[in-house]
Amino acid sequence: MHWLWVIIVGLVVGIIAKALTPGKEAMGFIITAILGIVGSFISTYIGEKLGWWGETGFVHFLGSIGGAVVLLVIYHALFRRNTTS
């Protein structure tokens, strides 16, 4: 049941990060969820190791969104499609 919750929260974080990132990119459900989950894991690890936040809480959720936004920007930079012909 824990992994289902991780996937759901990761998807929500990915959707919020996608809405906050400028530009229009047609990404599927799986990429959005993966970016949200990975961003959440990375920000959780870094934030807890540096003592910025605890294991749970609203600040932790905001950090997860921040991590997903960073990954989304990196994803856009690496996989940008050329729209001009």
PDB file of N, CA and C in Angstrom:
ATOM      1  N   MET A   1       0.818  -1.190   0.000  1.00  0.00           N
ATOM      2  CA  MET A   1       0.000   0.000   0.000  1.00  0.00           C
ATOM      3  C   MET A   1       0.861   1.253   0.000  1.00  0.00           C
ATOM      4  N   HIS A   2       2.048   1.174   0.599  1.00  0.00           N
ATOM      5  CA  HIS A   2       2.955   2.320   0.650  1.00  0.00           C
ATOM      6  C   HIS A   2       3.356   2.758  -0.759  1.00  0.00           C
ATOM      7  N   TRP A   3       3.670   1.826  -1.622  1.00  0.00           N
ATOM      8  CA  TRP A   3       4.115   2.171  -2.977  1.00  0.00           C
ATOM      9  C   TRP A   3       2.998   2.797  -3.792  1.00  0.00           C
ATOM     10  N   LEU A   4       1.768   2.389  -3.558  1.00  0.00           N
ATOM     11  CA  LEU A   4       0.644   3.020  -4.235  1.00  0.00           C
ATOM     12  C   LEU A   4       0.547   4.490  -3.824  1.00  0.00           C
ATOM     13  N   TRP A   5       0.732   4.756  -2.548  1.00  0.00           N
ATOM     14  CA  TRP A   5       0.712   6.129  -2.064  1.00  0.00           C
ATOM     15  C   TRP A   5       1.867   6.931  -2.652  1.00  0.00           C
ATOM     16  N   VAL A   6       3.039   6.338  -2.749  1.00  0.00           N
ATOM     17  CA  VAL A   6       4.201   7.014  -3.343  1.00  0.00           C
ATOM     18  C   VAL A   6       3.908   7.392  -4.795  1.00  0.00           C
ATOM     19  N   ILE A   7       3.291   6.490  -5.539  1.00  0.00           N
ATOM     20  CA  ILE A   7       2.973   6.753  -6.938  1.00  0.00           C
ATOM     21  C   ILE A   7       1.927   7.863  -7.057  1.00  0.00           C
ATOM     22  N   ILE A   8       0.909   7.833  -6.216  1.00  0.00           N
ATOM     23  CA  ILE A   8      -0.138   8.849  -6.267  1.00  0.00           C
ATOM     24  C   ILE A   8       0.426  10.223  -5.915  1.00  0.00           C
ATOM     25  N   VAL A   9       1.196  10.308  -4.847  1.00  0.00           N
ATOM     26  CA  VAL A   9       1.787  11.588  -4.459  1.00  0.00           C
ATOM     27  C   VAL A   9       2.777  12.050  -5.524  1.00  0.00           C
ATOM     28  N   GLY A  10       3.553  11.131  -6.083  1.00  0.00           N
ATOM     29  CA  GLY A  10       4.490  11.482  -7.154  1.00  0.00           C
ATOM     30  C   GLY A  10       3.784  12.018  -8.372  1.00  0.00           C
ATOM     31  N   LEU A  11       2.649  11.444  -8.702  1.00  0.00           N
ATOM     32  CA  LEU A  11       1.872  11.936  -9.838  1.00  0.00           C
ATOM     33  C   LEU A  11       1.346  13.341  -9.567  1.00  0.00           C
ATOM     34  N   VAL A  12       0.842  13.578  -8.369  1.00  0.00           N
ATOM     35  CA  VAL A  12       0.344  14.909  -8.005  1.00  0.00           C
ATOM     36  C   VAL A  12       1.483  15.926  -8.047  1.00  0.00           C
ATOM     37  N   VAL A  13       2.625  15.567  -7.496  1.00  0.00           N
ATOM     38  CA  VAL A  13       3.790  16.452  -7.517  1.00  0.00           C
ATOM     39  C   VAL A  13       4.223  16.713  -8.960  1.00  0.00           C
ATOM     40  N   GLY A  14       4.228  15.687  -9.798  1.00  0.00           N
ATOM     41  CA  GLY A  14       4.596  15.852 -11.202  1.00  0.00           C
ATOM     42  C   GLY A  14       3.640  16.760 -11.948  1.00  0.00           C
ATOM     43  N   ILE A  15       2.346  16.625 -11.690  1.00  0.00           N
ATOM     44  CA  ILE A  15       1.342  17.476 -12.347  1.00  0.00           C
ATOM     45  C   ILE A  15       1.504  18.933 -11.910  1.00  0.00           C
ATOM     46  N   ILE A  16       1.722  19.152 -10.617  1.00  0.00           N
ATOM     47  CA  ILE A  16       1.922  20.517 -10.129  1.00  0.00           C
ATOM     48  C   ILE A  16       3.191  21.112 -10.729  1.00  0.00           C
ATOM     49  N   ALA A  17       4.274  20.334 -10.774  1.00  0.00           N
ATOM     50  CA  ALA A  17       5.526  20.812 -11.354  1.00  0.00           C
ATOM     51  C   ALA A  17       5.357  21.125 -12.836  1.00  0.00           C
ATOM     52  N   LYS A  18       4.592  20.297 -13.529  1.00  0.00           N
ATOM     53  CA  LYS A  18       4.333  20.518 -14.957  1.00  0.00           C
ATOM     54  C   LYS A  18       3.542  21.804 -15.160  1.00  0.00           C
ATOM     55  N   ALA A  19       2.608  22.097 -14.262  1.00  0.00           N
ATOM     56  CA  ALA A  19       1.816  23.324 -14.363  1.00  0.00           C
ATOM     57  C   ALA A  19       2.657  24.562 -14.062  1.00  0.00           C
ATOM     58  N   LEU A  20       3.651  24.436 -13.198  1.00  0.00           N
ATOM     59  CA  LEU A  20       4.492  25.573 -12.820  1.00  0.00           C
ATOM     60  C   LEU A  20       5.601  25.858 -13.822  1.00  0.00           C
ATOM     61  N   THR A  21       5.953  24.885 -14.636  1.00  0.00           N
ATOM     62  CA  THR A  21       7.051  25.036 -15.582  1.00  0.00           C
ATOM     63  C   THR A  21       6.531  25.668 -16.871  1.00  0.00           C
ATOM     64  N   PRO A  22       7.195  26.743 -17.329  1.00  0.00           N
ATOM     65  CA  PRO A  22       6.726  27.382 -18.558  1.00  0.00           C
ATOM     66  C   PRO A  22       6.959  26.508 -19.783  1.00  0.00           C
ATOM     67  N   GLY A  23       6.196  26.756 -20.808  1.00  0.00           N
ATOM     68  CA  GLY A  23       6.322  26.001 -22.043  1.00  0.00           C
ATOM     69  C   GLY A  23       5.276  24.912 -22.119  1.00  0.00           C
ATOM     70  N   LYS A  24       5.074  24.432 -23.324  1.00  0.00           N
ATOM     71  CA  LYS A  24       4.078  23.384 -23.521  1.00  0.00           C
ATOM     72  C   LYS A  24       4.792  22.146 -24.028  1.00  0.00           C
ATOM     73  N   GLU A  25       4.736  21.098 -23.281  1.00  0.00           N
ATOM     74  CA  GLU A  25       5.372  19.835 -23.634  1.00  0.00           C
ATOM     75  C   GLU A  25       4.348  18.734 -23.446  1.00  0.00           C
ATOM     76  N   ALA A  26       4.130  17.978 -24.483  1.00  0.00           N
ATOM     77  CA  ALA A  26       3.182  16.867 -24.399  1.00  0.00           C
ATOM     78  C   ALA A  26       3.890  15.666 -23.771  1.00  0.00           C
ATOM     79  N   MET A  27       3.679  15.497 -22.482  1.00  0.00           N
ATOM     80  CA  MET A  27       4.287  14.369 -21.772  1.00  0.00           C
ATOM     81  C   MET A  27       3.169  13.452 -21.318  1.00  0.00           C
ATOM     82  N   GLY A  28       3.482  12.199 -21.286  1.00  0.00           N
ATOM     83  CA  GLY A  28       2.499  11.224 -20.868  1.00  0.00           C
ATOM     84  C   GLY A  28       2.412  11.083 -19.363  1.00  0.00           C
ATOM     85  N   PHE A  29       1.467  10.282 -18.952  1.00  0.00           N
ATOM     86  CA  PHE A  29       1.203   9.998 -17.548  1.00  0.00           C
ATOM     87  C   PHE A  29       2.429   9.393 -16.874  1.00  0.00           C
ATOM     88  N   ILE A  30       3.091   8.470 -17.549  1.00  0.00           N
ATOM     89  CA  ILE A  30       4.215   7.755 -16.939  1.00  0.00           C
ATOM     90  C   ILE A  30       5.396   8.677 -16.706  1.00  0.00           C
ATOM     91  N   ILE A  31       5.760   9.506 -17.678  1.00  0.00           N
ATOM     92  CA  ILE A  31       6.882  10.430 -17.508  1.00  0.00           C
ATOM     93  C   ILE A  31       6.575  11.440 -16.405  1.00  0.00           C
ATOM     94  N   THR A  32       5.354  11.937 -16.375  1.00  0.00           N
ATOM     95  CA  THR A  32       4.958  12.884 -15.330  1.00  0.00           C
ATOM     96  C   THR A  32       5.085  12.252 -13.948  1.00  0.00           C
ATOM     97  N   ALA A  33       4.598  11.025 -13.797  1.00  0.00           N
ATOM     98  CA  ALA A  33       4.685  10.329 -12.506  1.00  0.00           C
ATOM     99  C   ALA A  33       6.131  10.051 -12.132  1.00  0.00           C
ATOM    100  N   ILE A  34       6.934   9.613 -13.095  1.00  0.00           N
ATOM    101  CA  ILE A  34       8.338   9.295 -12.811  1.00  0.00           C
ATOM    102  C   ILE A  34       9.091  10.543 -12.374  1.00  0.00           C
ATOM    103  N   LEU A  35       8.900  11.660 -13.085  1.00  0.00           N
ATOM    104  CA  LEU A  35       9.575  12.900 -12.697  1.00  0.00           C
ATOM    105  C   LEU A  35       9.136  13.352 -11.305  1.00  0.00           C
ATOM    106  N   GLY A  36       7.861  13.205 -10.996  1.00  0.00           N
ATOM    107  CA  GLY A  36       7.371  13.573  -9.672  1.00  0.00           C
ATOM    108  C   GLY A  36       7.948  12.693  -8.574  1.00  0.00           C
ATOM    109  N   ILE A  37       7.977  11.396  -8.815  1.00  0.00           N
ATOM    110  CA  ILE A  37       8.506  10.459  -7.817  1.00  0.00           C
ATOM    111  C   ILE A  37      10.000  10.666  -7.611  1.00  0.00           C
ATOM    112  N   VAL A  38      10.754  10.762  -8.694  1.00  0.00           N
ATOM    113  CA  VAL A  38      12.208  10.936  -8.581  1.00  0.00           C
ATOM    114  C   VAL A  38      12.536  12.290  -7.958  1.00  0.00           C
ATOM    115  N   GLY A  39      11.822  13.334  -8.372  1.00  0.00           N
ATOM    116  CA  GLY A  39      12.040  14.650  -7.768  1.00  0.00           C
ATOM    117  C   GLY A  39      11.752  14.649  -6.282  1.00  0.00           C
ATOM    118  N   SER A  40      10.720  13.944  -5.896  1.00  0.00           N
ATOM    119  CA  SER A  40      10.383  13.841  -4.487  1.00  0.00           C
ATOM    120  C   SER A  40      11.456  13.092  -3.699  1.00  0.00           C
ATOM    121  N   PHE A  41      11.933  11.987  -4.254  1.00  0.00           N
ATOM    122  CA  PHE A  41      12.993  11.224  -3.581  1.00  0.00           C
ATOM    123  C   PHE A  41      14.266  12.052  -3.440  1.00  0.00           C
ATOM    124  N   ILE A  42      14.654  12.737  -4.495  1.00  0.00           N
ATOM    125  CA  ILE A  42      15.889  13.523  -4.453  1.00  0.00           C
ATOM    126  C   ILE A  42      15.771  14.659  -3.442  1.00  0.00           C
ATOM    127  N   SER A  43      14.660  15.400  -3.492  1.00  0.00           N
ATOM    128  CA  SER A  43      14.507  16.513  -2.563  1.00  0.00           C
ATOM    129  C   SER A  43      14.367  16.027  -1.125  1.00  0.00           C
ATOM    130  N   THR A  44      13.723  14.879  -0.931  1.00  0.00           N
ATOM    131  CA  THR A  44      13.621  14.307   0.414  1.00  0.00           C
ATOM    132  C   THR A  44      15.002  13.972   0.953  1.00  0.00           C
ATOM    133  N   TYR A  45      15.795  13.314   0.159  1.00  0.00           N
ATOM    134  CA  TYR A  45      17.141  12.910   0.594  1.00  0.00           C
ATOM    135  C   TYR A  45      17.991  14.135   0.926  1.00  0.00           C
ATOM    136  N   ILE A  46      18.026  15.092   0.007  1.00  0.00           N
ATOM    137  CA  ILE A  46      18.859  16.278   0.215  1.00  0.00           C
ATOM    138  C   ILE A  46      18.340  17.107   1.387  1.00  0.00           C
ATOM    139  N   GLY A  47      17.024  17.348   1.438  1.00  0.00           N
ATOM    140  CA  GLY A  47      16.451  18.166   2.500  1.00  0.00           C
ATOM    141  C   GLY A  47      16.628  17.574   3.887  1.00  0.00           C
ATOM    142  N   GLU A  48      16.470  16.256   3.994  1.00  0.00           N
ATOM    143  CA  GLU A  48      16.633  15.620   5.301  1.00  0.00           C
ATOM    144  C   GLU A  48      18.097  15.565   5.711  1.00  0.00           C
ATOM    145  N   LYS A  49      18.995  15.317   4.772  1.00  0.00           N
ATOM    146  CA  LYS A  49      20.426  15.260   5.101  1.00  0.00           C
ATOM    147  C   LYS A  49      20.963  16.621   5.524  1.00  0.00           C
ATOM    148  N   LEU A  50      20.441  17.687   4.909  1.00  0.00           N
ATOM    149  CA  LEU A  50      20.895  19.030   5.264  1.00  0.00           C
ATOM    150  C   LEU A  50      20.128  19.622   6.442  1.00  0.00           C
ATOM    151  N   GLY A  51      19.097  18.917   6.915  1.00  0.00           N
ATOM    152  CA  GLY A  51      18.332  19.370   8.069  1.00  0.00           C
ATOM    153  C   GLY A  51      17.332  20.466   7.753  1.00  0.00           C
ATOM    154  N   TRP A  52      16.926  20.595   6.491  1.00  0.00           N
ATOM    155  CA  TRP A  52      15.979  21.630   6.106  1.00  0.00           C
ATOM    156  C   TRP A  52      14.568  21.307   6.565  1.00  0.00           C
ATOM    157  N   TRP A  53      14.187  20.016   6.578  1.00  0.00           N
ATOM    158  CA  TRP A  53      12.853  19.607   6.995  1.00  0.00           C
ATOM    159  C   TRP A  53      12.885  18.178   7.509  1.00  0.00           C
ATOM    160  N   GLY A  54      11.795  17.797   8.167  1.00  0.00           N
ATOM    161  CA  GLY A  54      11.680  16.450   8.709  1.00  0.00           C
ATOM    162  C   GLY A  54      11.157  15.483   7.653  1.00  0.00           C
ATOM    163  N   GLU A  55      10.684  14.344   8.116  1.00  0.00           N
ATOM    164  CA  GLU A  55      10.230  13.299   7.207  1.00  0.00           C
ATOM    165  C   GLU A  55       8.882  13.605   6.564  1.00  0.00           C
ATOM    166  N   THR A  56       8.049  14.382   7.215  1.00  0.00           N
ATOM    167  CA  THR A  56       6.731  14.714   6.674  1.00  0.00           C
ATOM    168  C   THR A  56       6.469  16.198   6.877  1.00  0.00           C
ATOM    169  N   GLY A  57       5.409  16.684   6.252  1.00  0.00           N
ATOM    170  CA  GLY A  57       5.001  18.065   6.454  1.00  0.00           C
ATOM    171  C   GLY A  57       4.830  18.814   5.149  1.00  0.00           C
ATOM    172  N   PHE A  58       4.266  20.015   5.270  1.00  0.00           N
ATOM    173  CA  PHE A  58       3.978  20.826   4.101  1.00  0.00           C
ATOM    174  C   PHE A  58       5.257  21.303   3.423  1.00  0.00           C
ATOM    175  N   VAL A  59       6.262  21.667   4.206  1.00  0.00           N
ATOM    176  CA  VAL A  59       7.537  22.104   3.626  1.00  0.00           C
ATOM    177  C   VAL A  59       8.167  20.961   2.834  1.00  0.00           C
ATOM    178  N   HIS A  60       8.020  19.767   3.324  1.00  0.00           N
ATOM    179  CA  HIS A  60       8.519  18.583   2.633  1.00  0.00           C
ATOM    180  C   HIS A  60       7.818  18.430   1.282  1.00  0.00           C
ATOM    181  N   PHE A  61       6.507  18.665   1.237  1.00  0.00           N
ATOM    182  CA  PHE A  61       5.735  18.588  -0.001  1.00  0.00           C
ATOM    183  C   PHE A  61       6.197  19.661  -0.987  1.00  0.00           C
ATOM    184  N   LEU A  62       6.434  20.885  -0.484  1.00  0.00           N
ATOM    185  CA  LEU A  62       6.931  21.957  -1.347  1.00  0.00           C
ATOM    186  C   LEU A  62       8.321  21.623  -1.891  1.00  0.00           C
ATOM    187  N   GLY A  63       9.149  21.014  -1.070  1.00  0.00           N
ATOM    188  CA  GLY A  63      10.465  20.583  -1.536  1.00  0.00           C
ATOM    189  C   GLY A  63      10.358  19.522  -2.622  1.00  0.00           C
ATOM    190  N   SER A  64       9.386  18.639  -2.497  1.00  0.00           N
ATOM    191  CA  SER A  64       9.153  17.621  -3.521  1.00  0.00           C
ATOM    192  C   SER A  64       8.759  18.259  -4.841  1.00  0.00           C
ATOM    193  N   ILE A  65       7.917  19.271  -4.778  1.00  0.00           N
ATOM    194  CA  ILE A  65       7.526  19.987  -5.991  1.00  0.00           C
ATOM    195  C   ILE A  65       8.743  20.678  -6.601  1.00  0.00           C
ATOM    196  N   GLY A  66       9.565  21.294  -5.758  1.00  0.00           N
ATOM    197  CA  GLY A  66      10.787  21.948  -6.248  1.00  0.00           C
ATOM    198  C   GLY A  66      11.725  20.971  -6.934  1.00  0.00           C
ATOM    199  N   GLY A  67      11.885  19.795  -6.350  1.00  0.00           N
ATOM    200  CA  GLY A  67      12.730  18.770  -6.972  1.00  0.00           C
ATOM    201  C   GLY A  67      12.180  18.311  -8.308  1.00  0.00           C
ATOM    202  N   ALA A  68      10.870  18.172  -8.388  1.00  0.00           N
ATOM    203  CA  ALA A  68      10.250  17.762  -9.646  1.00  0.00           C
ATOM    204  C   ALA A  68      10.365  18.857 -10.707  1.00  0.00           C
ATOM    205  N   VAL A  69      10.264  20.124 -10.308  1.00  0.00           N
ATOM    206  CA  VAL A  69      10.425  21.224 -11.263  1.00  0.00           C
ATOM    207  C   VAL A  69      11.844  21.219 -11.829  1.00  0.00           C
ATOM    208  N   VAL A  70      12.830  21.026 -10.967  1.00  0.00           N
ATOM    209  CA  VAL A  70      14.217  20.969 -11.440  1.00  0.00           C
ATOM    210  C   VAL A  70      14.398  19.824 -12.434  1.00  0.00           C
ATOM    211  N   LEU A  71      13.858  18.658 -12.122  1.00  0.00           N
ATOM    212  CA  LEU A  71      13.967  17.532 -13.052  1.00  0.00           C
ATOM    213  C   LEU A  71      13.221  17.797 -14.351  1.00  0.00           C
ATOM    214  N   LEU A  72      12.107  18.475 -14.272  1.00  0.00           N
ATOM    215  CA  LEU A  72      11.343  18.800 -15.472  1.00  0.00           C
ATOM    216  C   LEU A  72      12.112  19.762 -16.372  1.00  0.00           C
ATOM    217  N   VAL A  73      12.775  20.741 -15.780  1.00  0.00           N
ATOM    218  CA  VAL A  73      13.597  21.670 -16.562  1.00  0.00           C
ATOM    219  C   VAL A  73      14.756  20.922 -17.219  1.00  0.00           C
ATOM    220  N   ILE A  74      15.369  20.014 -16.492  1.00  0.00           N
ATOM    221  CA  ILE A  74      16.452  19.195 -17.068  1.00  0.00           C
ATOM    222  C   ILE A  74      15.905  18.325 -18.190  1.00  0.00           C
ATOM    223  N   TYR A  75      14.740  17.738 -17.991  1.00  0.00           N
ATOM    224  CA  TYR A  75      14.107  16.908 -19.025  1.00  0.00           C
ATOM    225  C   TYR A  75      13.842  17.725 -20.288  1.00  0.00           C
ATOM    226  N   HIS A  76      13.330  18.950 -20.114  1.00  0.00           N
ATOM    227  CA  HIS A  76      13.069  19.817 -21.266  1.00  0.00           C
ATOM    228  C   HIS A  76      14.370  20.156 -21.994  1.00  0.00           C
ATOM    229  N   ALA A  77      15.429  20.397 -21.247  1.00  0.00           N
ATOM    230  CA  ALA A  77      16.711  20.746 -21.865  1.00  0.00           C
ATOM    231  C   ALA A  77      17.291  19.561 -22.649  1.00  0.00           C
ATOM    232  N   LEU A  78      17.120  18.361 -22.118  1.00  0.00           N
ATOM    233  CA  LEU A  78      17.708  17.197 -22.775  1.00  0.00           C
ATOM    234  C   LEU A  78      16.881  16.681 -23.943  1.00  0.00           C
ATOM    235  N   PHE A  79      15.572  16.756 -23.822  1.00  0.00           N
ATOM    236  CA  PHE A  79      14.698  16.148 -24.825  1.00  0.00           C
ATOM    237  C   PHE A  79      13.821  17.161 -25.544  1.00  0.00           C
ATOM    238  N   ARG A  80      14.348  18.358 -25.727  1.00  0.00           N
ATOM    239  CA  ARG A  80      13.591  19.400 -26.421  1.00  0.00           C
ATOM    240  C   ARG A  80      13.432  19.025 -27.885  1.00  0.00           C
ATOM    241  N   ARG A  81      12.214  19.108 -28.334  1.00  0.00           N
ATOM    242  CA  ARG A  81      11.928  18.810 -29.739  1.00  0.00           C
ATOM    243  C   ARG A  81      11.983  20.093 -30.536  1.00  0.00           C
ATOM    244  N   ASN A  82      12.565  20.021 -31.687  1.00  0.00           N
ATOM    245  CA  ASN A  82      12.664  21.180 -32.555  1.00  0.00           C
ATOM    246  C   ASN A  82      11.322  21.405 -33.238  1.00  0.00           C
ATOM    247  N   THR A  83      10.654  22.523 -32.938  1.00  0.00           N
ATOM    248  CA  THR A  83       9.326  22.778 -33.478  1.00  0.00           C
ATOM    249  C   THR A  83       9.371  23.529 -34.793  1.00  0.00           C
ATOM    250  N   THR A  84      10.511  24.103 -35.147  1.00  0.00           N
ATOM    251  CA  THR A  84      10.616  24.808 -36.421  1.00  0.00           C
ATOM    252  C   THR A  84      11.156  23.880 -37.475  1.00  0.00           C
ATOM    253  N   SER A  85      10.677  24.070 -38.699  1.00  0.00           N
ATOM    254  CA  SER A  85      11.122  23.215 -39.803  1.00  0.00           C
ATOM    255  C   SER A  85      12.120  23.917 -40.669  1.00  0.00           C
TER     256      SER A  85
END
